[in-house]
PDB file of C-alpha atoms in Angstrom:
ATOM      1  CA  MET N   1     -11.543 -53.637   9.960  1.00 42.00           C
ATOM      2  CA  LEU N   2      -9.858 -55.852   7.721  1.00 41.00           C
ATOM      3  CA  SER N   3      -5.492 -56.791   7.041  1.00 37.00           C
ATOM      4  CA  ALA N   4      -4.577 -53.154   4.770  1.00 38.00           C
ATOM      5  CA  VAL N   5      -3.176 -56.406   2.443  1.00 39.00           C
ATOM      6  CA  GLY N   6      -5.249 -57.661  -0.113  1.00 45.00           C
ATOM      7  CA  HIS N   7      -4.905 -59.610  -3.270  1.00 48.00           C
ATOM      8  CA  MET N   8      -6.792 -59.288  -6.422  1.00 47.00           C
ATOM      9  CA  SER N   9      -9.295 -62.149  -5.942  1.00 57.00           C
ATOM     10  CA  ASP N  10      -9.677 -60.717  -1.853  1.00 88.00           C
ATOM     11  CA  ILE N  11     -13.670 -60.072  -2.585  1.00 96.00           C
ATOM     12  CA  VAL N  12     -13.307 -57.088   0.519  1.00 97.00           C
ATOM     13  CA  VAL N  13     -10.393 -55.129   0.097  1.00 97.00           C
ATOM     14  CA  SER N  14      -8.994 -52.287   2.054  1.00 96.00           C
ATOM     15  CA  ALA N  15      -8.873 -48.653   1.553  1.00 97.00           C
ATOM     16  CA  ASP N  16      -4.855 -48.694   1.510  1.00 96.00           C
ATOM     17  CA  TRP N  17      -4.777 -51.808  -1.466  1.00 96.00           C
ATOM     18  CA  LEU N  18      -7.405 -49.715  -3.567  1.00 97.00           C
ATOM     19  CA  ALA N  19      -4.859 -46.460  -3.264  1.00 97.00           C
ATOM     20  CA  ASP N  20      -2.718 -48.396  -4.505  1.00 97.00           C
ATOM     21  CA  ARG N  21      -4.752 -49.386  -7.559  1.00 96.00           C
ATOM     22  CA  LEU N  22      -6.486 -46.255  -8.655  1.00 96.00           C
ATOM     23  CA  ASP N  23      -5.082 -46.948 -11.778  1.00 95.00           C
ATOM     24  CA  GLU N  24      -6.081 -50.401 -12.485  1.00 95.00           C
ATOM     25  CA  VAL N  25      -9.713 -50.394 -11.578  1.00 97.00           C
ATOM     26  CA  ARG N  26     -13.221 -48.415 -12.061  1.00 97.00           C
ATOM     27  CA  VAL N  27     -13.797 -47.624  -9.169  1.00 98.00           C
ATOM     28  CA  VAL N  28     -18.306 -47.196  -8.386  1.00 98.00           C
ATOM     29  CA  ASP N  29     -19.646 -44.626  -5.715  1.00 98.00           C
ATOM     30  CA  VAL N  30     -23.382 -45.505  -5.694  1.00 98.00           C
ATOM     31  CA  ARG N  31     -23.856 -42.645  -3.154  1.00 98.00           C
ATOM     32  CA  ASP N  32     -27.114 -39.313  -4.292  1.00 97.00           C
ATOM     33  CA  ALA N  33     -25.135 -37.478  -7.578  1.00 95.00           C
ATOM     34  CA  TRP N  34     -25.411 -34.428  -4.415  1.00 96.00           C
ATOM     35  CA  GLU N  35     -23.023 -36.369  -2.273  1.00 97.00           C
ATOM     36  CA  PHE N  36     -20.573 -37.641  -4.684  1.00 96.00           C
ATOM     37  CA  GLU N  37     -20.080 -33.901  -6.781  1.00 94.00           C
ATOM     38  CA  GLY N  38     -20.713 -31.974  -3.137  1.00 95.00           C
ATOM     39  CA  ILE N  39     -19.005 -33.478  -0.668  1.00 96.00           C
ATOM     40  CA  GLY N  40     -16.421 -35.051  -2.661  1.00 97.00           C
ATOM     41  CA  HIS N  41     -15.572 -38.419  -3.765  1.00 98.00           C
ATOM     42  CA  VAL N  42     -13.015 -41.336  -3.905  1.00 98.00           C
ATOM     43  CA  PRO N  43     -10.483 -39.792  -7.099  1.00 97.00           C
ATOM     44  CA  GLY N  44     -11.340 -41.168 -10.498  1.00 96.00           C
ATOM     45  CA  ALA N  45     -14.304 -42.800  -9.031  1.00 98.00           C
ATOM     46  CA  VAL N  46     -17.719 -42.352 -11.060  1.00 97.00           C
ATOM     47  CA  ASN N  47     -20.622 -41.826  -9.680  1.00 97.00           C
ATOM     48  CA  VAL N  48     -24.116 -44.978 -10.320  1.00 97.00           C
ATOM     49  CA  PRO N  49     -26.811 -43.735  -7.455  1.00 96.00           C
ATOM     50  CA  PHE N  50     -28.142 -46.467  -5.540  1.00 95.00           C
ATOM     51  CA  ASP N  51     -32.167 -45.261  -6.757  1.00 93.00           C
ATOM     52  CA  ALA N  52     -29.852 -45.882 -10.635  1.00 94.00           C
ATOM     53  CA  PHE N  53     -29.940 -49.322  -9.955  1.00 93.00           C
ATOM     54  CA  ARG N  54     -33.016 -50.587  -8.051  1.00 87.00           C
ATOM     55  CA  ALA N  55     -36.029 -50.563  -9.560  1.00 77.00           C
ATOM     56  CA  ASP N  56     -38.917 -47.988  -8.159  1.00 65.00           C
ATOM     57  CA  GLU N  57     -41.236 -51.011  -7.081  1.00 61.00           C
ATOM     58  CA  HIS N  58     -40.960 -54.212  -5.819  1.00 52.00           C
ATOM     59  CA  ALA N  59     -41.637 -56.610  -9.143  1.00 48.00           C
ATOM     60  CA  ALA N  60     -43.672 -59.001  -7.460  1.00 39.00           C
ATOM     61  CA  GLU N  61     -47.357 -58.396  -8.147  1.00 35.00           C
ATOM     62  CA  ASP N  62     -50.254 -57.410  -5.963  1.00 32.00           C
ATOM     63  CA  ASP N  63     -52.431 -60.286  -6.335  1.00 32.00           C
ATOM     64  CA  GLY N  64     -49.990 -62.487  -4.721  1.00 34.00           C
ATOM     65  CA  GLY N  65     -46.721 -61.802  -5.715  1.00 34.00           C
ATOM     66  CA  GLU N  66     -46.070 -65.323  -8.043  1.00 34.00           C
ATOM     67  CA  THR N  67     -44.722 -63.146 -11.192  1.00 32.00           C
ATOM     68  CA  GLU N  68     -41.508 -61.407 -11.211  1.00 37.00           C
ATOM     69  CA  GLN N  69     -39.104 -59.868 -13.311  1.00 38.00           C
ATOM     70  CA  ASN N  70     -36.618 -61.925 -13.607  1.00 47.00           C
ATOM     71  CA  VAL N  71     -32.836 -60.803 -14.367  1.00 49.00           C
ATOM     72  CA  ASP N  72     -33.536 -60.582 -18.323  1.00 45.00           C
ATOM     73  CA  GLY N  73     -36.193 -57.938 -17.047  1.00 39.00           C
ATOM     74  CA  GLU N  74     -38.389 -60.218 -18.022  1.00 37.00           C
ATOM     75  CA  SER N  75     -42.379 -61.910 -16.556  1.00 31.00           C
ATOM     76  CA  GLU N  76     -41.164 -64.448 -15.121  1.00 35.00           C
ATOM     77  CA  GLN N  77     -43.105 -67.048 -12.812  1.00 32.00           C
ATOM     78  CA  ASP N  78     -41.647 -67.759  -9.186  1.00 35.00           C
ATOM     79  CA  ASP N  79     -37.833 -66.291  -9.842  1.00 37.00           C
ATOM     80  CA  GLY N  80     -36.536 -64.571  -7.071  1.00 39.00           C
ATOM     81  CA  GLY N  81     -36.769 -61.137  -9.418  1.00 46.00           C
ATOM     82  CA  GLY N  82     -37.320 -58.866  -6.734  1.00 57.00           C
ATOM     83  CA  MET N  83     -36.260 -54.846  -8.040  1.00 79.00           C
ATOM     84  CA  LEU N  84     -33.612 -55.670 -10.150  1.00 90.00           C
ATOM     85  CA  PRO N  85     -33.396 -52.355 -13.197  1.00 92.00           C
ATOM     86  CA  GLY N  86     -33.725 -55.031 -15.482  1.00 93.00           C
ATOM     87  CA  ALA N  87     -31.262 -56.001 -17.627  1.00 94.00           C
ATOM     88  CA  ASP N  88     -31.372 -52.969 -20.833  1.00 95.00           C
ATOM     89  CA  ALA N  89     -31.313 -51.104 -17.654  1.00 95.00           C
ATOM     90  CA  PHE N  90     -28.011 -52.085 -16.299  1.00 97.00           C
ATOM     91  CA  ALA N  91     -26.167 -51.789 -19.864  1.00 97.00           C
ATOM     92  CA  THR N  92     -27.395 -48.937 -20.153  1.00 97.00           C
ATOM     93  CA  LEU N  93     -26.462 -47.539 -16.876  1.00 97.00           C
ATOM     94  CA  LEU N  94     -22.849 -48.897 -16.521  1.00 98.00           C
ATOM     95  CA  SER N  95     -21.942 -47.945 -20.852  1.00 98.00           C
ATOM     96  CA  ASP N  96     -22.641 -44.675 -18.830  1.00 97.00           C
ATOM     97  CA  ALA N  97     -20.812 -44.504 -16.645  1.00 97.00           C
ATOM     98  CA  GLY N  98     -17.583 -45.854 -18.976  1.00 98.00           C
ATOM     99  CA  ILE N  99     -17.637 -49.668 -17.548  1.00 98.00           C
ATOM    100  CA  ALA N 100     -16.816 -52.423 -19.500  1.00 98.00           C
ATOM    101  CA  SER N 101     -18.242 -55.978 -18.749  1.00 97.00           C
ATOM    102  CA  ASP N 102     -14.177 -57.166 -18.043  1.00 95.00           C
ATOM    103  CA  ASP N 103     -13.068 -54.605 -15.615  1.00 97.00           C
ATOM    104  CA  ARG N 104     -12.048 -54.958 -12.451  1.00 97.00           C
ATOM    105  CA  VAL N 105     -14.832 -53.381  -9.743  1.00 98.00           C
ATOM    106  CA  VAL N 106     -14.403 -51.383  -6.732  1.00 98.00           C
ATOM    107  CA  ALA N 107     -17.458 -50.286  -5.120  1.00 98.00           C
ATOM    108  CA  TYR N 108     -17.984 -48.145  -2.390  1.00 98.00           C
ATOM    109  CA  ASP N 109     -20.409 -45.731  -0.671  1.00 98.00           C
ATOM    110  CA  ASP N 110     -21.141 -44.288   3.073  1.00 97.00           C
ATOM    111  CA  THR N 111     -22.705 -46.639   4.984  1.00 96.00           C
ATOM    112  CA  HIS N 112     -20.467 -49.453   5.979  1.00 96.00           C
ATOM    113  CA  GLY N 113     -20.515 -50.474   2.160  1.00 97.00           C
ATOM    114  CA  VAL N 114     -24.651 -52.110   2.282  1.00 97.00           C
ATOM    115  CA  PHE N 115     -25.793 -49.878  -1.112  1.00 97.00           C
ATOM    116  CA  ALA N 116     -22.194 -50.353  -2.106  1.00 98.00           C
ATOM    117  CA  ALA N 117     -22.692 -54.267  -1.998  1.00 98.00           C
ATOM    118  CA  ARG N 118     -25.875 -54.276  -3.589  1.00 97.00           C
ATOM    119  CA  PHE N 119     -24.631 -52.981  -6.521  1.00 98.00           C
ATOM    120  CA  LEU N 120     -21.913 -55.767  -6.540  1.00 98.00           C
ATOM    121  CA  VAL N 121     -25.001 -58.416  -6.220  1.00 97.00           C
ATOM    122  CA  THR N 122     -26.713 -56.605  -9.231  1.00 97.00           C
ATOM    123  CA  ALA N 123     -23.958 -56.607 -11.257  1.00 97.00           C
ATOM    124  CA  GLU N 124     -22.928 -60.498 -10.689  1.00 97.00           C
ATOM    125  CA  LEU N 125     -26.669 -61.388 -11.354  1.00 96.00           C
ATOM    126  CA  TYR N 126     -25.988 -59.747 -14.867  1.00 96.00           C
ATOM    127  CA  GLY N 127     -23.363 -61.501 -15.169  1.00 97.00           C
ATOM    128  CA  HIS N 128     -20.209 -59.209 -14.126  1.00 97.00           C
ATOM    129  CA  PRO N 129     -17.165 -61.891 -13.949  1.00 96.00           C
ATOM    130  CA  THR N 130     -17.618 -62.341  -9.799  1.00 95.00           C
ATOM    131  CA  ASP N 131     -14.241 -62.636  -9.697  1.00 95.00           C
ATOM    132  CA  ARG N 132     -14.069 -59.353 -10.404  1.00 97.00           C
ATOM    133  CA  LEU N 133     -16.263 -57.103  -8.115  1.00 97.00           C
ATOM    134  CA  HIS N 134     -14.889 -55.877  -5.095  1.00 98.00           C
ATOM    135  CA  LEU N 135     -15.798 -54.175  -2.098  1.00 98.00           C
ATOM    136  CA  LEU N 136     -14.306 -51.553  -0.134  1.00 98.00           C
ATOM    137  CA  ASP N 137     -13.865 -52.510   3.535  1.00 97.00           C
ATOM    138  CA  GLY N 138     -14.804 -49.698   4.906  1.00 94.00           C
ATOM    139  CA  ASP N 139     -16.358 -46.686   3.283  1.00 96.00           C
ATOM    140  CA  PHE N 140     -16.331 -42.853   2.236  1.00 97.00           C
ATOM    141  CA  SER N 141     -16.316 -41.251   5.741  1.00 96.00           C
ATOM    142  CA  SER N 142     -13.315 -43.803   6.577  1.00 96.00           C
ATOM    143  CA  TRP N 143     -11.410 -43.076   3.018  1.00 97.00           C
ATOM    144  CA  ARG N 144     -11.499 -39.926   3.863  1.00 96.00           C
ATOM    145  CA  LEU N 145      -9.707 -39.427   7.312  1.00 95.00           C
ATOM    146  CA  ASP N 146      -6.345 -40.821   5.457  1.00 94.00           C
ATOM    147  CA  HIS N 147      -6.825 -40.792   1.578  1.00 97.00           C
ATOM    148  CA  GLU N 148      -7.164 -38.010  -0.308  1.00 96.00           C
ATOM    149  CA  THR N 149     -10.186 -37.088  -2.247  1.00 97.00           C
ATOM    150  CA  THR N 150     -11.201 -35.070  -5.006  1.00 97.00           C
ATOM    151  CA  SER N 151     -14.417 -33.095  -5.798  1.00 94.00           C
ATOM    152  CA  GLU N 152     -13.104 -32.937  -9.817  1.00 91.00           C
ATOM    153  CA  ALA N 153     -15.847 -33.949 -12.344  1.00 83.00           C
ATOM    154  CA  VAL N 154     -15.761 -37.204 -13.609  1.00 86.00           C
ATOM    155  CA  ASP N 155     -16.492 -37.598 -17.168  1.00 91.00           C
ATOM    156  CA  PRO N 156     -16.437 -41.478 -18.454  1.00 94.00           C
ATOM    157  CA  GLU N 157     -15.841 -42.509 -21.722  1.00 95.00           C
ATOM    158  CA  PRO N 158     -18.984 -44.828 -22.432  1.00 97.00           C
ATOM    159  CA  THR N 159     -18.847 -48.011 -23.471  1.00 98.00           C
ATOM    160  CA  ASP N 160     -20.729 -51.002 -24.839  1.00 97.00           C
ATOM    161  CA  TYR N 161     -21.084 -53.178 -21.738  1.00 98.00           C
ATOM    162  CA  ALA N 162     -22.832 -56.367 -22.252  1.00 95.00           C
ATOM    163  CA  VAL N 163     -24.986 -57.895 -19.671  1.00 95.00           C
ATOM    164  CA  ASP N 164     -24.317 -61.502 -19.900  1.00 93.00           C
ATOM    165  CA  PRO N 165     -26.310 -63.612 -16.952  1.00 93.00           C
ATOM    166  CA  PRO N 166     -25.196 -66.334 -15.703  1.00 93.00           C
ATOM    167  CA  THR N 167     -27.057 -69.759 -16.181  1.00 92.00           C
ATOM    168  CA  GLU N 168     -27.091 -70.294 -12.192  1.00 92.00           C
ATOM    169  CA  THR N 169     -27.574 -68.089  -9.977  1.00 94.00           C
ATOM    170  CA  PRO N 170     -27.807 -67.588  -6.018  1.00 96.00           C
ATOM    171  CA  LEU N 171     -31.333 -66.261  -6.551  1.00 96.00           C
ATOM    172  CA  VAL N 172     -34.918 -68.549  -5.039  1.00 96.00           C
ATOM    173  CA  GLY N 173     -38.013 -67.890  -5.723  1.00 95.00           C
ATOM    174  CA  ILE N 174     -40.442 -68.293  -3.006  1.00 96.00           C
ATOM    175  CA  GLU N 175     -41.490 -71.818  -3.344  1.00 97.00           C
ATOM    176  CA  GLU N 176     -37.674 -72.448  -2.903  1.00 97.00           C
ATOM    177  CA  VAL N 177     -37.915 -70.989   0.182  1.00 98.00           C
ATOM    178  CA  ALA N 178     -40.916 -72.715   1.675  1.00 97.00           C
ATOM    179  CA  ALA N 179     -39.508 -75.285   0.278  1.00 97.00           C
ATOM    180  CA  ALA N 180     -36.374 -74.470   2.617  1.00 97.00           C
ATOM    181  CA  VAL N 181     -37.983 -74.422   6.181  1.00 97.00           C
ATOM    182  CA  ASP N 182     -38.440 -78.350   6.496  1.00 95.00           C
ATOM    183  CA  ASP N 183     -34.559 -78.836   5.364  1.00 96.00           C
ATOM    184  CA  PRO N 184     -32.396 -79.174   7.761  1.00 95.00           C
ATOM    185  CA  ASP N 185     -29.650 -78.699   5.548  1.00 95.00           C
ATOM    186  CA  THR N 186     -30.370 -74.958   4.870  1.00 97.00           C
ATOM    187  CA  VAL N 187     -30.257 -72.600   7.808  1.00 98.00           C
ATOM    188  CA  ILE N 188     -32.773 -69.439   6.635  1.00 98.00           C
ATOM    189  CA  VAL N 189     -30.934 -66.207   7.847  1.00 98.00           C
ATOM    190  CA  ASP N 190     -33.487 -62.533   8.343  1.00 98.00           C
ATOM    191  CA  THR N 191     -30.833 -59.576   8.357  1.00 98.00           C
ATOM    192  CA  ARG N 192     -33.376 -57.394   9.503  1.00 97.00           C
ATOM    193  CA  GLU N 193     -32.769 -55.761  13.091  1.00 97.00           C
ATOM    194  CA  ASP N 194     -33.949 -56.993  16.071  1.00 96.00           C
ATOM    195  CA  TRP N 195     -37.451 -56.123  16.504  1.00 96.00           C
ATOM    196  CA  GLU N 196     -38.485 -56.469  12.565  1.00 96.00           C
ATOM    197  CA  TYR N 197     -37.646 -60.146  13.578  1.00 97.00           C
ATOM    198  CA  GLU N 198     -39.490 -60.396  16.429  1.00 96.00           C
ATOM    199  CA  GLU N 199     -42.570 -58.589  15.032  1.00 95.00           C
ATOM    200  CA  GLY N 200     -42.624 -61.350  11.801  1.00 96.00           C
ATOM    201  CA  HIS N 201     -40.050 -63.796  10.195  1.00 97.00           C
ATOM    202  CA  ILE N 202     -39.613 -66.710   7.710  1.00 98.00           C
ATOM    203  CA  PRO N 203     -40.304 -69.700  10.611  1.00 97.00           C
ATOM    204  CA  GLY N 204     -37.557 -71.235  11.418  1.00 96.00           C
ATOM    205  CA  ALA N 205     -35.231 -68.470  10.534  1.00 98.00           C
ATOM    206  CA  VAL N 206     -32.479 -66.790  12.382  1.00 97.00           C
ATOM    207  CA  ARG N 207     -31.945 -63.318  13.738  1.00 97.00           C
ATOM    208  CA  LEU N 208     -28.234 -61.850  11.793  1.00 98.00           C
ATOM    209  CA  ASP N 209     -28.566 -58.305  11.730  1.00 97.00           C
ATOM    210  CA  TRP N 210     -26.831 -57.389   8.863  1.00 98.00           C
ATOM    211  CA  ARG N 211     -24.783 -54.363  10.783  1.00 97.00           C
ATOM    212  CA  GLU N 212     -23.113 -57.773  13.653  1.00 97.00           C
ATOM    213  CA  LEU N 213     -20.837 -58.248  11.203  1.00 98.00           C
ATOM    214  CA  VAL N 214     -19.975 -54.270  11.108  1.00 97.00           C
ATOM    215  CA  ASP N 215     -17.794 -52.279  13.492  1.00 96.00           C
ATOM    216  CA  GLU N 216     -18.806 -49.199  14.046  1.00 92.00           C
ATOM    217  CA  ASP N 217     -15.636 -46.919  14.824  1.00 93.00           C
ATOM    218  CA  SER N 218     -13.525 -48.572  11.492  1.00 93.00           C
ATOM    219  CA  ARG N 219     -17.224 -48.406   9.444  1.00 95.00           C
ATOM    220  CA  GLY N 220     -15.809 -51.101   7.285  1.00 95.00           C
ATOM    221  CA  LEU N 221     -15.855 -55.459   8.804  1.00 97.00           C
ATOM    222  CA  ARG N 222     -15.130 -56.202  12.350  1.00 97.00           C
ATOM    223  CA  SER N 223     -11.826 -59.105  12.479  1.00 96.00           C
ATOM    224  CA  ARG N 224     -12.720 -62.094  10.717  1.00 95.00           C
ATOM    225  CA  GLU N 225     -12.550 -64.024  13.975  1.00 97.00           C
ATOM    226  CA  GLU N 226     -15.305 -61.815  15.062  1.00 97.00           C
ATOM    227  CA  MET N 227     -17.464 -62.190  12.596  1.00 97.00           C
ATOM    228  CA  GLU N 228     -16.703 -66.245  12.063  1.00 97.00           C
ATOM    229  CA  ALA N 229     -17.415 -66.369  16.008  1.00 98.00           C
ATOM    230  CA  THR N 230     -20.565 -64.370  15.365  1.00 98.00           C
ATOM    231  CA  LEU N 231     -22.252 -66.740  12.594  1.00 98.00           C
ATOM    232  CA  ALA N 232     -21.118 -69.746  14.051  1.00 97.00           C
ATOM    233  CA  ASP N 233     -22.960 -68.218  17.537  1.00 97.00           C
ATOM    234  CA  ARG N 234     -26.491 -68.289  15.248  1.00 96.00           C
ATOM    235  CA  GLY N 235     -25.665 -71.765  13.716  1.00 96.00           C
ATOM    236  CA  VAL N 236     -24.609 -70.040  10.735  1.00 97.00           C
ATOM    237  CA  ASP N 237     -22.409 -73.031   9.548  1.00 94.00           C
ATOM    238  CA  PRO N 238     -19.896 -72.658   6.524  1.00 95.00           C
ATOM    239  CA  ASP N 239     -21.010 -76.050   5.401  1.00 94.00           C
ATOM    240  CA  SER N 240     -24.371 -75.657   5.119  1.00 95.00           C
ATOM    241  CA  ARG N 241     -26.499 -73.683   2.486  1.00 97.00           C
ATOM    242  CA  VAL N 242     -27.355 -70.581   3.993  1.00 98.00           C
ATOM    243  CA  LEU N 243     -30.349 -68.734   2.752  1.00 98.00           C
ATOM    244  CA  LEU N 244     -30.752 -64.815   2.775  1.00 98.00           C
ATOM    245  CA  TYR N 245     -33.906 -62.409   3.025  1.00 98.00           C
ATOM    246  CA  CYS N 246     -34.509 -58.996   4.507  1.00 97.00           C
ATOM    247  CA  ASN N 247     -37.046 -56.983   3.594  1.00 94.00           C
ATOM    248  CA  THR N 248     -36.469 -55.249  -0.260  1.00 92.00           C
ATOM    249  CA  ALA N 249     -33.002 -57.570  -0.180  1.00 93.00           C
ATOM    250  CA  ARG N 250     -31.158 -54.606   0.409  1.00 93.00           C
ATOM    251  CA  ARG N 251     -29.405 -55.548   3.229  1.00 96.00           C
ATOM    252  CA  ILE N 252     -29.275 -59.652   2.135  1.00 97.00           C
ATOM    253  CA  SER N 253     -26.581 -57.604  -0.470  1.00 97.00           C
ATOM    254  CA  HIS N 254     -23.964 -56.778   2.149  1.00 98.00           C
ATOM    255  CA  THR N 255     -24.249 -60.752   4.264  1.00 98.00           C
ATOM    256  CA  TYR N 256     -23.597 -61.929   1.113  1.00 98.00           C
ATOM    257  CA  VAL N 257     -20.835 -60.507   0.044  1.00 98.00           C
ATOM    258  CA  VAL N 258     -19.229 -61.350   3.808  1.00 97.00           C
ATOM    259  CA  LEU N 259     -19.755 -64.747   3.465  1.00 97.00           C
ATOM    260  CA  ARG N 260     -18.609 -64.936   0.361  1.00 96.00           C
ATOM    261  CA  HIS N 261     -15.265 -63.518   1.266  1.00 96.00           C
ATOM    262  CA  LEU N 262     -15.014 -65.623   4.405  1.00 96.00           C
ATOM    263  CA  GLY N 263     -15.734 -68.159   2.164  1.00 95.00           C
ATOM    264  CA  TYR N 264     -18.945 -69.643   2.173  1.00 96.00           C
ATOM    265  CA  GLU N 265     -19.532 -71.699  -0.873  1.00 94.00           C
ATOM    266  CA  SER N 266     -23.845 -72.490  -0.708  1.00 96.00           C
ATOM    267  CA  LEU N 267     -26.057 -69.089  -0.469  1.00 97.00           C
ATOM    268  CA  ALA N 268     -28.846 -68.472  -1.741  1.00 97.00           C
ATOM    269  CA  PHE N 269     -30.432 -65.266  -1.821  1.00 97.00           C
ATOM    270  CA  TYR N 270     -34.315 -64.383  -1.762  1.00 96.00           C
ATOM    271  CA  GLU N 271     -34.565 -61.259  -4.155  1.00 94.00           C
ATOM    272  CA  GLY N 272     -38.080 -60.688  -2.813  1.00 94.00           C
ATOM    273  CA  SER N 273     -37.853 -61.706   0.316  1.00 95.00           C
ATOM    274  CA  LEU N 274     -40.155 -60.869   2.980  1.00 95.00           C
ATOM    275  CA  THR N 275     -41.816 -58.443   0.843  1.00 93.00           C
ATOM    276  CA  GLU N 276     -43.555 -61.189  -1.278  1.00 94.00           C
ATOM    277  CA  TRP N 277     -43.482 -63.327   1.461  1.00 96.00           C
ATOM    278  CA  LYS N 278     -46.125 -61.077   2.983  1.00 95.00           C
ATOM    279  CA  ALA N 279     -48.253 -60.190  -0.028  1.00 94.00           C
ATOM    280  CA  ALA N 280     -47.948 -63.692  -1.524  1.00 96.00           C
ATOM    281  CA  GLY N 281     -50.150 -64.735   2.428  1.00 96.00           C
ATOM    282  CA  ARG N 282     -47.336 -67.033   3.386  1.00 97.00           C
ATOM    283  CA  GLU N 283     -46.757 -67.760   7.509  1.00 95.00           C
ATOM    284  CA  LEU N 284     -44.579 -65.939   9.552  1.00 96.00           C
ATOM    285  CA  GLU N 285     -43.581 -66.624  12.636  1.00 95.00           C
ATOM    286  CA  ALA N 286     -43.328 -64.139  15.592  1.00 93.00           C
ATOM    287  CA  SER N 287     -41.394 -63.938  18.716  1.00 81.00           C
ATOM    288  CA  ALA N 288     -42.484 -64.824  22.452  1.00 62.00           C
TER     289      ALA N 288
END
């Protein structure tokens, strides 16, 4: 697990860091409401369940996946829209949760951070300042081992959250992914489980199960040295362009946040992921 030392510029922050700053940040719990209310939560946290900021269905059309929803919630050709909820829906959700457009946010779940990371990526794509978005190192189970929890009801005062999607995002569409297959300067990374990768993956992709960067005992990240060694072993070089995918863009959210935390600068996020790739009838490569 990462050191308890943290700075406002850190993307991943420790439980001790958060405990010292509960009055300075907005804490977002993305678990289901019954967990938030029945099991307890971090003091002051607001509940924004995962299903609330996730589209019900993949945005790719059944006829081949070429038409998708962009970050503004409109239909657009091949922009990697995937399962984003739409700008208006996201703005309403965060307004109701009492979050302002410039708040410093720390998100957590109870699943090693993978759902919380998806919230952070969604917020980034809708224009929340990236330097004000943080992932709790660990999850609720690890938090409550050493820190206070509460079941006290949270009644946030609504805000007028303004979505302002950036001009440039890490999103890539299916054609850009297809071009990357033959690009020696791009490493395509499949963050799914081994058996999924072996059944079929985008040609040339390297395997990196997102959980390989997680310490099962601490429920947070492995040490920087361990993560960098694993990434180097798979050929995921910080000097290369790294293009991430899974099935529905949940698991790659965690890897994306971790790679940003490690200083990777050239990251591409295939929101459509393998769901779109397969629906479009694109080639898959299976392991022998």
